[in-house]
CSV table of C-alpha atoms in Angstrom, one decimal:
chain,number,residue,atom,x,y,z
S,84,UNK,CA,15.8,67.1,29.7
S,85,UNK,CA,14.8,64.0,27.5
S,86,UNK,CA,17.6,61.7,26.2
S,87,UNK,CA,18.5,61.7,22.6
S,88,UNK,CA,17.9,58.4,21.0
S,89,UNK,CA,21.2,56.0,20.7
S,90,UNK,CA,20.1,54.4,17.5
S,91,UNK,CA,19.0,54.7,14.1
S,92,UNK,CA,14.9,54.3,14.1
S,93,UNK,CA,14.7,53.2,10.6
S,94,UNK,CA,17.6,50.9,10.8
S,95,UNK,CA,16.3,49.2,13.7
S,96,UNK,CA,12.7,48.8,12.3
S,97,UNK,CA,14.7,47.1,9.4
S,98,UNK,CA,16.3,44.9,11.5
S,99,UNK,CA,13.2,44.0,13.5
S,100,UNK,CA,11.2,43.4,10.3
S,101,UNK,CA,14.0,41.0,9.0
S,102,UNK,CA,13.6,39.3,12.3
S,103,UNK,CA,10.0,38.8,12.5
S,104,UNK,CA,10.2,38.0,8.9
S,105,UNK,CA,12.7,34.9,9.4
S,106,UNK,CA,11.4,33.6,12.7
S,107,UNK,CA,7.8,34.6,12.7
S,108,UNK,CA,6.0,36.8,15.6
S,109,UNK,CA,5.7,33.9,18.2
S,110,UNK,CA,9.1,32.6,17.7
S,111,UNK,CA,10.7,36.1,18.3
S,112,UNK,CA,11.4,37.1,22.1
S,113,UNK,CA,11.8,40.4,23.4
S,114,UNK,CA,15.1,39.2,24.3
S,115,UNK,CA,15.9,38.2,20.6
S,116,UNK,CA,14.5,41.7,19.5
S,117,UNK,CA,16.9,43.6,22.0
S,118,UNK,CA,19.7,41.3,20.8
S,119,UNK,CA,19.2,41.8,17.2
S,120,UNK,CA,18.7,45.4,17.6
S,121,UNK,CA,21.5,46.2,20.0
S,122,UNK,CA,19.2,48.1,22.5
S,123,UNK,CA,17.9,47.9,25.9
S,124,UNK,CA,14.4,47.0,26.9
S,125,UNK,CA,13.9,50.8,28.1
S,126,UNK,CA,14.8,52.2,24.6
S,127,UNK,CA,12.8,49.5,22.7
S,128,UNK,CA,9.7,50.6,24.9
S,129,UNK,CA,10.4,54.4,24.4
S,130,UNK,CA,10.9,53.9,20.6
S,131,UNK,CA,8.0,51.3,19.7
S,132,UNK,CA,5.8,50.6,22.7
S,133,UNK,CA,5.7,47.3,22.8
S,134,UNK,CA,6.7,44.0,21.0
S,135,UNK,CA,3.4,44.1,19.3
S,136,UNK,CA,3.7,47.5,18.4
S,137,UNK,CA,6.9,46.9,17.0
S,138,UNK,CA,5.7,43.9,14.8
S,139,UNK,CA,2.7,46.0,13.5
S,140,UNK,CA,5.5,48.9,12.7
S,141,UNK,CA,7.7,46.2,10.9
S,142,UNK,CA,4.5,44.7,9.1
S,143,UNK,CA,3.4,48.2,7.9
S,144,UNK,CA,7.2,48.8,6.9
S,145,UNK,CA,7.2,45.5,4.7
S,146,UNK,CA,3.7,46.3,3.3
S,147,UNK,CA,4.6,49.7,2.1
S,148,UNK,CA,7.8,48.7,0.4
S,149,UNK,CA,6.3,45.4,-1.0
S,150,UNK,CA,3.0,46.8,-2.1
S,151,UNK,CA,5.2,50.2,-3.4
S,152,UNK,CA,7.5,48.3,-5.6
S,153,UNK,CA,4.5,46.6,-7.3
S,154,UNK,CA,2.5,49.5,-7.5
S,155,UNK,CA,5.1,51.6,-9.2
S,156,UNK,CA,5.6,49.1,-11.7
S,157,UNK,CA,2.0,48.9,-12.3
S,158,UNK,CA,1.7,52.6,-12.8
S,159,UNK,CA,4.7,53.1,-15.3
S,160,UNK,CA,3.6,50.1,-17.2
S,161,UNK,CA,3.6,50.5,-20.9
S,162,UNK,CA,2.4,47.0,-21.8
S,163,UNK,CA,0.7,44.6,-19.0
S,164,UNK,CA,1.9,41.3,-20.0
S,165,UNK,CA,5.7,42.3,-19.4
S,166,UNK,CA,5.1,43.9,-15.9
S,167,UNK,CA,2.9,41.1,-14.9
S,168,UNK,CA,5.3,38.4,-15.6
S,169,UNK,CA,8.4,40.4,-14.5
S,170,UNK,CA,6.2,41.0,-11.1
S,171,UNK,CA,5.5,37.4,-10.6
S,172,UNK,CA,9.2,36.3,-11.9
S,173,UNK,CA,10.4,38.3,-9.1
S,174,UNK,CA,8.4,36.7,-6.2
S,175,UNK,CA,9.5,33.2,-7.7
S,176,UNK,CA,12.9,34.0,-7.8
S,177,UNK,CA,13.0,35.3,-4.2
S,178,UNK,CA,10.8,32.0,-3.1
S,179,UNK,CA,13.2,29.8,-4.6
S,180,UNK,CA,16.3,31.7,-3.3
S,181,UNK,CA,14.9,31.6,0.5
S,182,UNK,CA,11.7,29.4,0.7
S,183,UNK,CA,12.2,29.5,4.7
S,184,UNK,CA,11.5,33.2,4.4
S,185,UNK,CA,8.4,33.4,2.3
S,186,UNK,CA,6.4,36.6,2.1
S,187,UNK,CA,6.0,38.5,5.3
S,188,UNK,CA,2.4,39.3,4.2
S,189,UNK,CA,1.4,35.7,4.0
S,190,UNK,CA,3.5,34.9,7.3
S,191,UNK,CA,1.3,37.9,9.0
S,192,UNK,CA,-2.2,36.5,7.7
S,193,UNK,CA,-1.1,33.0,8.8
S,194,UNK,CA,0.5,33.4,11.9
S,195,UNK,CA,-1.6,36.4,13.4
S,196,UNK,CA,-5.0,36.1,11.6
S,197,UNK,CA,-6.4,36.2,15.0
S,198,UNK,CA,-5.0,40.0,15.6
S,199,UNK,CA,-7.4,42.8,14.2
S,200,UNK,CA,-4.4,45.2,13.5
S,201,UNK,CA,-2.7,42.5,11.4
S,202,UNK,CA,-5.5,41.6,9.9
S,203,UNK,CA,-6.3,45.1,8.8
S,204,UNK,CA,-2.8,45.8,7.6
S,205,UNK,CA,-2.9,42.8,5.4
S,206,UNK,CA,-6.2,43.5,3.7
S,207,UNK,CA,-5.4,46.9,3.0
S,208,UNK,CA,-2.3,45.9,1.2
S,209,UNK,CA,-4.1,43.3,-0.6
S,210,UNK,CA,-6.9,45.7,-1.7
S,211,UNK,CA,-4.2,48.2,-2.7
S,212,UNK,CA,-2.3,45.7,-5.0
S,213,UNK,CA,-5.9,44.8,-6.4
S,214,UNK,CA,-6.7,48.1,-7.2
S,215,UNK,CA,-3.2,49.0,-8.7
S,216,UNK,CA,-3.6,46.1,-10.8
S,217,UNK,CA,-7.2,46.7,-11.8
S,218,UNK,CA,-6.3,50.3,-13.0
S,219,UNK,CA,-3.2,49.2,-14.8
S,220,UNK,CA,-5.6,46.2,-16.6
S,221,UNK,CA,-8.4,49.2,-17.3
S,222,UNK,CA,-5.5,51.1,-19.2
S,223,UNK,CA,-4.6,47.9,-20.8
S,224,UNK,CA,-7.9,47.2,-22.0
S,225,UNK,CA,-8.2,51.0,-23.3
S,226,UNK,CA,-5.2,50.5,-25.4
S,227,UNK,CA,-6.3,47.2,-26.9
S,228,UNK,CA,-4.0,45.0,-25.1
S,229,UNK,CA,-6.7,43.2,-23.4
S,230,UNK,CA,-10.2,41.7,-25.1
S,231,UNK,CA,-13.1,43.7,-24.8
S,232,UNK,CA,-14.8,40.9,-22.6
S,233,UNK,CA,-12.1,40.9,-20.1
S,234,UNK,CA,-13.3,42.4,-17.0
S,235,UNK,CA,-10.3,44.3,-15.2
S,236,UNK,CA,-11.7,44.2,-11.6
S,237,UNK,CA,-12.4,40.7,-11.8
S,238,UNK,CA,-8.9,39.8,-13.5
S,239,UNK,CA,-7.0,41.9,-10.7
S,240,UNK,CA,-8.8,40.0,-7.9
S,241,UNK,CA,-7.9,36.5,-9.4
S,242,UNK,CA,-4.1,37.6,-10.0
S,243,UNK,CA,-3.8,39.2,-6.5
S,244,UNK,CA,-5.3,35.7,-4.9
S,245,UNK,CA,-3.1,34.0,-7.2
S,246,UNK,CA,0.2,35.9,-5.9
S,247,UNK,CA,-0.8,35.2,-2.4
S,248,UNK,CA,-0.9,31.2,-3.2
S,249,UNK,CA,2.3,31.7,-5.5
S,250,UNK,CA,3.8,32.9,-2.2
S,251,UNK,CA,2.6,29.8,-0.2
S,252,UNK,CA,3.3,27.6,-2.9
S,253,UNK,CA,6.9,29.0,-2.8
S,254,UNK,CA,7.2,27.9,1.0
S,255,UNK,CA,6.0,24.4,0.1
S,256,UNK,CA,9.2,23.7,-2.2
S,257,UNK,CA,7.6,22.4,-5.4
S,258,UNK,CA,10.1,24.1,-7.4
S,259,UNK,CA,10.9,25.9,-10.4
S,260,UNK,CA,9.1,24.1,-12.8
S,261,UNK,CA,5.8,24.0,-10.7
S,262,UNK,CA,6.0,27.5,-10.3
S,263,UNK,CA,6.7,28.6,-13.8
S,264,UNK,CA,4.1,26.4,-15.1
S,265,UNK,CA,1.5,28.2,-12.6
S,266,UNK,CA,3.0,31.7,-13.7
S,267,UNK,CA,2.6,31.0,-17.5
S,268,UNK,CA,-1.3,29.6,-16.8
S,269,UNK,CA,-2.1,32.8,-14.9
S,270,UNK,CA,-0.7,35.1,-17.4
S,271,UNK,CA,-2.6,33.2,-20.1
S,272,UNK,CA,-6.0,34.8,-18.3
S,273,UNK,CA,-4.8,37.9,-20.0
S,274,UNK,CA,-4.9,36.6,-23.4
């Protein structure tokens, strides 16, 4: 007879995600995970299979939450500029509040760029953000918010790349004035 799980899987995944986010994959030991999740190694392996698989699920969860929030903002946008500004400002504030933590997507890409699963997850998330932004920019162009000479796909690719650079700059602690100036400059690309 199979034993019932003695812990909440979603809560454990959230706690693991937070630990990987704060410390990184390499600096997070199996013992760190067991302590953080308050479970035994048998339970961890039964629920997640391995540290690597737990990391993959935690990264997937982060990407879903991160991208999901931005996609929802873009899909419900009545005007493109305020939505893009709000999304960028939210990222700036998060990075200024906790620069050590940064963005788990950027952290994953830089720390685990040699892991095909991590690379695929990061690429899927960035392509989702780009396509959602392109669709919102296409709607904005149809509403007359963007000039006819603007190319929504190229602009979406630029902004997607800019966002990731913004997240890296947040970790570099260049300060509010620097990142706010960069955001203002990026927003002018919508003019």
